[in-house]
mmCIF file with all atom_site columns, C-alpha atoms in Angstrom:
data_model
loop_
_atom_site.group_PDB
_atom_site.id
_atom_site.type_symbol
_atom_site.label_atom_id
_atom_site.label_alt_id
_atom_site.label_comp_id
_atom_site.label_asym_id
_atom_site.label_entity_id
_atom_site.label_seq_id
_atom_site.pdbx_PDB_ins_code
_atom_site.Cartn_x
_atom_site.Cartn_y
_atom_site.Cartn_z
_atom_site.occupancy
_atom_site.B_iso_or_equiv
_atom_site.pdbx_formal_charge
_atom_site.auth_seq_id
_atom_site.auth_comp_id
_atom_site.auth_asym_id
_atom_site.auth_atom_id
_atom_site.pdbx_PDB_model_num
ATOM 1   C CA . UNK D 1 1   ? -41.558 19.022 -151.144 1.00 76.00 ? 1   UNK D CA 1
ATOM 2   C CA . UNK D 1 2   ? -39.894 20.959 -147.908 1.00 88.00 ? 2   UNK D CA 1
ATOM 3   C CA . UNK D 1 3   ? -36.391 20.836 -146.925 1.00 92.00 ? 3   UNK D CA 1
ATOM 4   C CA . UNK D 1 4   ? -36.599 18.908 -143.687 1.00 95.00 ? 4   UNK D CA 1
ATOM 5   C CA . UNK D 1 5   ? -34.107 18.307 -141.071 1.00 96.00 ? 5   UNK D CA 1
ATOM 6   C CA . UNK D 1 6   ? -34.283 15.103 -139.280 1.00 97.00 ? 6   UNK D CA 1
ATOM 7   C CA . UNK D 1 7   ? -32.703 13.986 -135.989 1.00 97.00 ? 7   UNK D CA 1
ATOM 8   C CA . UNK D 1 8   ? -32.548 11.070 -134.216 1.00 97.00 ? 8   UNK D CA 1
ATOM 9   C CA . UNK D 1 9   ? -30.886 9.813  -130.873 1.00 97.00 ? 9   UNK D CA 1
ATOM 10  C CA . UNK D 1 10  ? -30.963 6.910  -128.650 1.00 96.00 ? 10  UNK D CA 1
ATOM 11  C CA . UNK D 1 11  ? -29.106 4.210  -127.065 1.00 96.00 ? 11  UNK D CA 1
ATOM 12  C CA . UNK D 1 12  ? -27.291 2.076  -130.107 1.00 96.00 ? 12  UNK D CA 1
ATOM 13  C CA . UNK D 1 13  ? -28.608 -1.287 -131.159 1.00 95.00 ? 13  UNK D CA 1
ATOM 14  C CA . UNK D 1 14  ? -28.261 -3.258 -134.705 1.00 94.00 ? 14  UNK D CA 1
ATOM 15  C CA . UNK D 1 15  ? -30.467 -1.543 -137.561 1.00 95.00 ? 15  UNK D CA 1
ATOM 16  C CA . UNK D 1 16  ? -31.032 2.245  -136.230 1.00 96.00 ? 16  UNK D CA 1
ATOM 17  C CA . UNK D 1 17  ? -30.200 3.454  -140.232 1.00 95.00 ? 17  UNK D CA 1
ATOM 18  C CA . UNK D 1 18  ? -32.073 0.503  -141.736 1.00 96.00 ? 18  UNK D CA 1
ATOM 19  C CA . UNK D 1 19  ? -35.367 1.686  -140.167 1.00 96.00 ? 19  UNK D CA 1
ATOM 20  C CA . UNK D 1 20  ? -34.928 5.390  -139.837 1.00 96.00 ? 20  UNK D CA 1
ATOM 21  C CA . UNK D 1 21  ? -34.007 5.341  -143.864 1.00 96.00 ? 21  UNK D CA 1
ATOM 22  C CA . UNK D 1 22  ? -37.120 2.758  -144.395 1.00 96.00 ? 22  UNK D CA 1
ATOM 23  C CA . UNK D 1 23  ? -38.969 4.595  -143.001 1.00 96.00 ? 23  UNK D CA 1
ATOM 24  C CA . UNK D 1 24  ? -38.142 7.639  -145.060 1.00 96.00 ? 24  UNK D CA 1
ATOM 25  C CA . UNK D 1 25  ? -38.074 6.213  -147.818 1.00 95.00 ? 25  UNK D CA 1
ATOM 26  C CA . UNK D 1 26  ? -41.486 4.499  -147.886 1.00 95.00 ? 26  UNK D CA 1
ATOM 27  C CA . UNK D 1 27  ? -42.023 8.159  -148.192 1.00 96.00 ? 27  UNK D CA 1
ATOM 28  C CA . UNK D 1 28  ? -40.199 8.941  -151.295 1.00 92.00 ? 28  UNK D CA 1
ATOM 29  C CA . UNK D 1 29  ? -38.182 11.207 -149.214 1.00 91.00 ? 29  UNK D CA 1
ATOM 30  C CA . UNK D 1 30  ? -34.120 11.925 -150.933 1.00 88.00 ? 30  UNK D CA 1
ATOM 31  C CA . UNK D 1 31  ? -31.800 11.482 -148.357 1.00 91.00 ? 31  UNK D CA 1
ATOM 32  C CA . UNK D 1 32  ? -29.403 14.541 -149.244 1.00 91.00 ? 32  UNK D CA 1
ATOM 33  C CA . UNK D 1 33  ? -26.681 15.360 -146.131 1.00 91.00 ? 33  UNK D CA 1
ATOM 34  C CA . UNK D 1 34  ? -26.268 13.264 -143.023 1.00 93.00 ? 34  UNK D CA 1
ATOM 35  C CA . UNK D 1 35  ? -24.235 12.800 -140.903 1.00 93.00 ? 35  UNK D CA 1
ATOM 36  C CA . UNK D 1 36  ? -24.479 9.603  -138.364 1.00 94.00 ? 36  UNK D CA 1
ATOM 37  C CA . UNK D 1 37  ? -22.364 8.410  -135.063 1.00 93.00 ? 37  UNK D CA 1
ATOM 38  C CA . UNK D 1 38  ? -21.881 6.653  -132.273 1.00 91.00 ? 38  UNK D CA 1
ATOM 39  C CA . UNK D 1 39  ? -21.314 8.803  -128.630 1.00 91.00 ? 39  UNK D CA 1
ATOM 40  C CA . UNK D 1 40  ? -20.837 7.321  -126.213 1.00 89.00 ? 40  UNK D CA 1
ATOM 41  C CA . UNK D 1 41  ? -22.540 3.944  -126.783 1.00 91.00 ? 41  UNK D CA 1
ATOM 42  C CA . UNK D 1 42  ? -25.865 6.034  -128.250 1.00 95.00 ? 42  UNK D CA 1
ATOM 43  C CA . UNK D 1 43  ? -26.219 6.589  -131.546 1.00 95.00 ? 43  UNK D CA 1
ATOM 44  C CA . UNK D 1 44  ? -26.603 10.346 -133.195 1.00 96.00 ? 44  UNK D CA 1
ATOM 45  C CA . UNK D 1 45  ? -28.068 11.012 -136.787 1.00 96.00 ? 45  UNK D CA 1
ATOM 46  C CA . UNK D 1 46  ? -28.957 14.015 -138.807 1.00 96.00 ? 46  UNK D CA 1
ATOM 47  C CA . UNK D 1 47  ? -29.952 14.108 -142.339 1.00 95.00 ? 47  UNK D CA 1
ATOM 48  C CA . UNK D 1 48  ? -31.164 16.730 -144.170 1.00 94.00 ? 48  UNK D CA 1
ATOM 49  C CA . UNK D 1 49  ? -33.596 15.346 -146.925 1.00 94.00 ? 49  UNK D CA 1
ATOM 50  C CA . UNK D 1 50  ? -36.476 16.321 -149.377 1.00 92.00 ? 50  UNK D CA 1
ATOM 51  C CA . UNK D 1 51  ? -40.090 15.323 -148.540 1.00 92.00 ? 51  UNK D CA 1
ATOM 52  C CA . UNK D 1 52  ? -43.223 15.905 -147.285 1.00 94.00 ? 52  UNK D CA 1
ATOM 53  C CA . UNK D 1 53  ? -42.843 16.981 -144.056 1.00 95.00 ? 53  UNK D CA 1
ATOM 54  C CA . UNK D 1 54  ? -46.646 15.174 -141.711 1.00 96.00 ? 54  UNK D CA 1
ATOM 55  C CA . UNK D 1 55  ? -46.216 12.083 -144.228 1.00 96.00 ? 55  UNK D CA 1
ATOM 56  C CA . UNK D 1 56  ? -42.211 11.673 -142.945 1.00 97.00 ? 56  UNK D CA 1
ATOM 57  C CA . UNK D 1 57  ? -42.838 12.654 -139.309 1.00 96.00 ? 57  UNK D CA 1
ATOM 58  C CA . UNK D 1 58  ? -45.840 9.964  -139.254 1.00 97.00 ? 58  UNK D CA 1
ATOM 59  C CA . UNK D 1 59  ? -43.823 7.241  -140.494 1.00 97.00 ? 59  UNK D CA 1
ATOM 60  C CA . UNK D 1 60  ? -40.817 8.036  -137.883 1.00 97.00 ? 60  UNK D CA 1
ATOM 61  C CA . UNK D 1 61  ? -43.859 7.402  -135.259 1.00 97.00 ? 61  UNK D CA 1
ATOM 62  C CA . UNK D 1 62  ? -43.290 3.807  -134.705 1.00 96.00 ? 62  UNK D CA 1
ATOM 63  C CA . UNK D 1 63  ? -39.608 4.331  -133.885 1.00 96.00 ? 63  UNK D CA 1
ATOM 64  C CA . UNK D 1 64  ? -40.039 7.171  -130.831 1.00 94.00 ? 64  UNK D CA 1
ATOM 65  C CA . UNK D 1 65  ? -40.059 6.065  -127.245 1.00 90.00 ? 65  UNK D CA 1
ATOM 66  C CA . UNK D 1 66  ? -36.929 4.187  -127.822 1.00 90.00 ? 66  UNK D CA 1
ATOM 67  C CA . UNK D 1 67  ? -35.381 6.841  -129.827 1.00 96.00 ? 67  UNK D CA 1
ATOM 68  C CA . UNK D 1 68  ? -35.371 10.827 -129.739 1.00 97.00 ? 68  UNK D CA 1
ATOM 69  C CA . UNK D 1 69  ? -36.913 11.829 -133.156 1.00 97.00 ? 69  UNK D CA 1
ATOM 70  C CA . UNK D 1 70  ? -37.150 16.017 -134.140 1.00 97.00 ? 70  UNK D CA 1
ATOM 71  C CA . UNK D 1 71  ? -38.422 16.728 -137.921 1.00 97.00 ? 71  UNK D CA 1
ATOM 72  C CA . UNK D 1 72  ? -37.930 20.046 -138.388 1.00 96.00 ? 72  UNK D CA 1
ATOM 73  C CA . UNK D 1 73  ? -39.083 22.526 -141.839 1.00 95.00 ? 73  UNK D CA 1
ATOM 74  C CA . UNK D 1 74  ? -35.510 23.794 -142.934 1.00 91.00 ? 74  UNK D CA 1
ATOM 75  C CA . UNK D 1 75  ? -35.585 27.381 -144.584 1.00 79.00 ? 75  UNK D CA 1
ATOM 76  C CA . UNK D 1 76  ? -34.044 28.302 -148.045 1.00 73.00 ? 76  UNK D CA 1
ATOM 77  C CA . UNK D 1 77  ? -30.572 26.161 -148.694 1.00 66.00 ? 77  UNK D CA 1
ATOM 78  C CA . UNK D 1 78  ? -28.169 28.724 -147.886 1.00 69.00 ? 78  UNK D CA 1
ATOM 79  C CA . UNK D 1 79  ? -24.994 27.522 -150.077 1.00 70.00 ? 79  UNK D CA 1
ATOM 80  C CA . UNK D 1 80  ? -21.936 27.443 -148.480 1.00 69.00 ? 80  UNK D CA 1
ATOM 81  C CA . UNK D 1 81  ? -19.260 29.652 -150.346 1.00 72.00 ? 81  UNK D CA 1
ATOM 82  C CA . UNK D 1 82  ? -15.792 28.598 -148.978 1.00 76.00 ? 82  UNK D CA 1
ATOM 83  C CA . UNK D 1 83  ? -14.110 31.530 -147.292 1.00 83.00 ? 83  UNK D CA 1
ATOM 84  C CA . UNK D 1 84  ? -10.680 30.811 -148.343 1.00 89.00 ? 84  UNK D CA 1
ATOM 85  C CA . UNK D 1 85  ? -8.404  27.535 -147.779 1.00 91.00 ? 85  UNK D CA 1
ATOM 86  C CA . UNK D 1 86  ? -8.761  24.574 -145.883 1.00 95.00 ? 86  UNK D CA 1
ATOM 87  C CA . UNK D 1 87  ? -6.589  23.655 -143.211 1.00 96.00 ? 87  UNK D CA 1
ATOM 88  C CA . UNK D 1 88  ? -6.659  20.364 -140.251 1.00 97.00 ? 88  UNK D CA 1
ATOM 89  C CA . UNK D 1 89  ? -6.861  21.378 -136.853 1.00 97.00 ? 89  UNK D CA 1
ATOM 90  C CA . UNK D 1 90  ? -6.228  18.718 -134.417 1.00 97.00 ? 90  UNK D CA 1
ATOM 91  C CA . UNK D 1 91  ? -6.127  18.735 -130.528 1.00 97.00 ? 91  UNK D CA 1
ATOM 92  C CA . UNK D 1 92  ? -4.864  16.062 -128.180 1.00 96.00 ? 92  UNK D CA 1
ATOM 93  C CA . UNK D 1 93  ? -4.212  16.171 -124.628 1.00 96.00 ? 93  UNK D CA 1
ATOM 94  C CA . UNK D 1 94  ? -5.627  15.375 -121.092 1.00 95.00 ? 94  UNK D CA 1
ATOM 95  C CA . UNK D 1 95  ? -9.431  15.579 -120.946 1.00 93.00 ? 95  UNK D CA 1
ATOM 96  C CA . UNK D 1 96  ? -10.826 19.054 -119.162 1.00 92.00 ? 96  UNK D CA 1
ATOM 97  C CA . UNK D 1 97  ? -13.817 21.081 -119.577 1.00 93.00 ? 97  UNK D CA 1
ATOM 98  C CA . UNK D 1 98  ? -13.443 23.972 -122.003 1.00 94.00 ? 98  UNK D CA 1
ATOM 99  C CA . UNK D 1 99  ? -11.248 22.872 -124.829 1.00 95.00 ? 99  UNK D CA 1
ATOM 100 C CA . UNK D 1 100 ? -13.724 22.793 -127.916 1.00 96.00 ? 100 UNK D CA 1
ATOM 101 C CA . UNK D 1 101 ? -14.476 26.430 -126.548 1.00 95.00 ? 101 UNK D CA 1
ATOM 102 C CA . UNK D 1 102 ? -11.184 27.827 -126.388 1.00 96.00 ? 102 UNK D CA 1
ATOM 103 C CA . UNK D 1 103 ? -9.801  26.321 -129.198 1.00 96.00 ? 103 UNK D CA 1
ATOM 104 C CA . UNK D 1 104 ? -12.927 27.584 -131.703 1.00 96.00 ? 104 UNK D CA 1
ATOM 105 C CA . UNK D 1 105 ? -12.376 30.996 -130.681 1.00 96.00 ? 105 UNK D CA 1
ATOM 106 C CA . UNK D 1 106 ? -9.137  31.207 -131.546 1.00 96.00 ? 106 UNK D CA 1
ATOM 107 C CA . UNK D 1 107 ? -10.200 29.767 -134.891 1.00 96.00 ? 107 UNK D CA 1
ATOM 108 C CA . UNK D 1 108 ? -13.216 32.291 -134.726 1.00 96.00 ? 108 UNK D CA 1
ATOM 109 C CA . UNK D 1 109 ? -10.835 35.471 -134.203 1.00 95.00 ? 109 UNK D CA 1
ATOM 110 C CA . UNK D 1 110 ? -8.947  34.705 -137.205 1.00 95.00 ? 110 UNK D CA 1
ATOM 111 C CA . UNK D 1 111 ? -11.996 35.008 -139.127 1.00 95.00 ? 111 UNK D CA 1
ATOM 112 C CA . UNK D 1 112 ? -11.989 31.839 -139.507 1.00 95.00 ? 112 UNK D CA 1
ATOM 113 C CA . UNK D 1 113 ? -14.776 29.236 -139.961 1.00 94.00 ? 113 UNK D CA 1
ATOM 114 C CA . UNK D 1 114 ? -15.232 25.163 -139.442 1.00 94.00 ? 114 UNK D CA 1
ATOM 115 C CA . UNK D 1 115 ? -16.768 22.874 -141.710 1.00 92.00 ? 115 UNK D CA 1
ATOM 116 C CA . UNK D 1 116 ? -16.576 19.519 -139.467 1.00 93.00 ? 116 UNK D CA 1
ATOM 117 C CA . UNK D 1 117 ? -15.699 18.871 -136.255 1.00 93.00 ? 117 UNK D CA 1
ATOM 118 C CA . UNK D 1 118 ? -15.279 15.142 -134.110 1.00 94.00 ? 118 UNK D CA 1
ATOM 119 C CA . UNK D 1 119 ? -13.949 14.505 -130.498 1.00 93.00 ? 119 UNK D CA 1
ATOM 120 C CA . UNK D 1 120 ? -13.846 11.812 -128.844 1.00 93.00 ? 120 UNK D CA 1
ATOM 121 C CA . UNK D 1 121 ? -12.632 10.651 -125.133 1.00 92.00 ? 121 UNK D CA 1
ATOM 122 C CA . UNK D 1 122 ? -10.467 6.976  -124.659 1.00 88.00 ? 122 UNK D CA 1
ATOM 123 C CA . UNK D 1 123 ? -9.425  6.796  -121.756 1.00 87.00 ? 123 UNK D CA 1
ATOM 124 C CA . UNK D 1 124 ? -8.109  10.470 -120.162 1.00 86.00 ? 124 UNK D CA 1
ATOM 125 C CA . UNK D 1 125 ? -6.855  11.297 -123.826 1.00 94.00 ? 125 UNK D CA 1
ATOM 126 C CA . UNK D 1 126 ? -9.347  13.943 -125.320 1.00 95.00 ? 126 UNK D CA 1
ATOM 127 C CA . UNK D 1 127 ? -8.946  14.085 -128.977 1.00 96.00 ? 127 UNK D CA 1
ATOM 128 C CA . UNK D 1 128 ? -10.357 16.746 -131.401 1.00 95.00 ? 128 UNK D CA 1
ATOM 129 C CA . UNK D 1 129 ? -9.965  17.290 -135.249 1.00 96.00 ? 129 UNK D CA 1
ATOM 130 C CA . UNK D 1 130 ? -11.454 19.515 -137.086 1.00 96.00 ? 130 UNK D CA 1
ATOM 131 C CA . UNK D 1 131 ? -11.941 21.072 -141.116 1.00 95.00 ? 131 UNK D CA 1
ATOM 132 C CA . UNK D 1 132 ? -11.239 24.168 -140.879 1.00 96.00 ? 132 UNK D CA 1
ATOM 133 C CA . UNK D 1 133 ? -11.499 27.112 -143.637 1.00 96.00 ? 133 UNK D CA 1
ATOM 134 C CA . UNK D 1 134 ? -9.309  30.091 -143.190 1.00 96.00 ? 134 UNK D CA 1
ATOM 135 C CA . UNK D 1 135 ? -9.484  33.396 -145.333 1.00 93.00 ? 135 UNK D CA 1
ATOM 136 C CA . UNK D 1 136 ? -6.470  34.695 -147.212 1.00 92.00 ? 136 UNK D CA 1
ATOM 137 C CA . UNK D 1 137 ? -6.503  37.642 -144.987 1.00 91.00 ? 137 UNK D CA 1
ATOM 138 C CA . UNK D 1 138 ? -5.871  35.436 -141.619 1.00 89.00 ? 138 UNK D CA 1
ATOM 139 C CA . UNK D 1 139 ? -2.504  35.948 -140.484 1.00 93.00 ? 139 UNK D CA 1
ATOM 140 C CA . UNK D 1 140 ? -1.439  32.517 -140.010 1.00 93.00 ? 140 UNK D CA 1
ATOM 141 C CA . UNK D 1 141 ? 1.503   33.220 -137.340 1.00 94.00 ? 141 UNK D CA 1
ATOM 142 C CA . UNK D 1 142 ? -0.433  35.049 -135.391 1.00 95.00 ? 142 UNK D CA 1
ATOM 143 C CA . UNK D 1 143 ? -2.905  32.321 -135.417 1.00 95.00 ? 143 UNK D CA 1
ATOM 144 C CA . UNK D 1 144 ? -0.574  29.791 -134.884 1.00 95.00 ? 144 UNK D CA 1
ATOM 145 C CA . UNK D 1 145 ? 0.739   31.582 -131.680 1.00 96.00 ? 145 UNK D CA 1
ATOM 146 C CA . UNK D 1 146 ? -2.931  32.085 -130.155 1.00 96.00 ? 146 UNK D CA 1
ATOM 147 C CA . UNK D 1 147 ? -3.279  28.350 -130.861 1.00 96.00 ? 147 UNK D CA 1
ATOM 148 C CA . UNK D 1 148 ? 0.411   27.635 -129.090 1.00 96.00 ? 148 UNK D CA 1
ATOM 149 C CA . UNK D 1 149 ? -0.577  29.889 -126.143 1.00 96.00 ? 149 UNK D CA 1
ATOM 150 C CA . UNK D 1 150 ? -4.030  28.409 -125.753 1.00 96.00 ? 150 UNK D CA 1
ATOM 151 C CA . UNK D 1 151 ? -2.354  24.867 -126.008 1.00 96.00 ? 151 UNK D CA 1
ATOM 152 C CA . UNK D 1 152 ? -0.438  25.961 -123.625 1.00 96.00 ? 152 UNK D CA 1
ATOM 153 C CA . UNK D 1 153 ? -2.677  26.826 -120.812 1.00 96.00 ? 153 UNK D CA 1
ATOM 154 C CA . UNK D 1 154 ? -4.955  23.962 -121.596 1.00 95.00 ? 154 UNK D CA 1
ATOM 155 C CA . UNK D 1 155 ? -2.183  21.495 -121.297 1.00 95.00 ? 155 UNK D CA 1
ATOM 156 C CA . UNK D 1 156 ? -2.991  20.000 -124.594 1.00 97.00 ? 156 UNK D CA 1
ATOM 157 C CA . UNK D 1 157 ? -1.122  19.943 -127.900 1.00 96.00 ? 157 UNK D CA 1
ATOM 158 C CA . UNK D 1 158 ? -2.869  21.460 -131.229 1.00 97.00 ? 158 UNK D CA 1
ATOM 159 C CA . UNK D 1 159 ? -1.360  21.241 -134.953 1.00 96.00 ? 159 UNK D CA 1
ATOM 160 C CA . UNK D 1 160 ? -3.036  23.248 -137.710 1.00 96.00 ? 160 UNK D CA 1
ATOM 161 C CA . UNK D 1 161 ? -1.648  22.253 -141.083 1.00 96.00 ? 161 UNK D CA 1
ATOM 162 C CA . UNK D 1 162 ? -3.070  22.966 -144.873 1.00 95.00 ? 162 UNK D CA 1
ATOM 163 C CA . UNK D 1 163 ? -5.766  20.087 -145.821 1.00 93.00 ? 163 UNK D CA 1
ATOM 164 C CA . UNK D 1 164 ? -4.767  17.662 -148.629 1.00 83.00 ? 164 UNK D CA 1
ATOM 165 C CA . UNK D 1 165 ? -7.158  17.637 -151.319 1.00 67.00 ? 165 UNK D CA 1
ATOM 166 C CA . UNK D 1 166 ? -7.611  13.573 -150.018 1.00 62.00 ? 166 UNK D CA 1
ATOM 167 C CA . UNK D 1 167 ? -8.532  14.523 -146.897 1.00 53.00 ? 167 UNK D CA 1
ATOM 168 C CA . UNK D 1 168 ? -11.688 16.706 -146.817 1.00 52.00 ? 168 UNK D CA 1
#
């Protein structure tokens, strides 16, 4: 059995999971990660799974045309060690190109990685939240600044707090 990475797209209609899943699982396949969404009125999966990889991309056949289908071989599972603790990052503001970017890299500077990230548009208000993991070396006030400045000259407003266990 490979590690396999499936992805599907397409406009949203009733049943998308039912017959992706079906299908994988008429082929014994174990559904292991996924993640699944609607964007925009289309609807965005990925699953990681166990199976065989021509026996799952022939049974996902029937579905293309309509929908955007990739099976991919994954490599070794490379196990995710947490770098330190885990802290909320949200974003709010006016919509404008460039905030997932700018707001990242301050993340990224402080040596800092993320675990999940959403955003979503209603309206003009652009809204972002994020898991973030932060090591025990990051120096949070210095983050928290970058954050305040970048904020700042985004015209949005960004709160990073510690993660309740509940939340993640």
């Amino acid at each position: 059995m490979s590690q396999l990475a499936v992805t599907v797209i397409g406009p949203d209609r009733p049943g998308i999971i039912a017959d992706v899943t079906e299908a994988l699982a008429g082929t014994g396949v174990n559904l292991e990660d996924s993640t699944m969404t609607l964007l925009r009125g289309h609807f965005a999966m990925m699953i990681v799974c166990a199976g065989p990889f021509d026996p799952v991309k022939a049974a996902l056949e029937p579905l293309r045309g309509e929908l955007v289908i990739t099976v991919r071989t994954m490599g070794p599972e490379h196990e995710h060690a947490p770098i330190g603790a885990p802290y909320m990052l949200s974003v709010h503001g006016a919509d404008r190109p460039g905030i997932v970017a700018a707001v990242t890299r301050m993340i990224a500077a402080a040596g800092g990685t993320i675990t999940d990230l959403a955003t979503r548009l209603s309206g003009g208000l652009y809204v972002l939240t994020a898991e973030v993991e932060l090591p025990p070396t990051a120096e949070l006030e210095t983050l928290d600044r970058a954050l305040e400045i970048t904020a700042e000259e985004l015209g949005v407003g960004v709160t990073l707090r510690p993660a309740e266990s509940d939340e993640l």
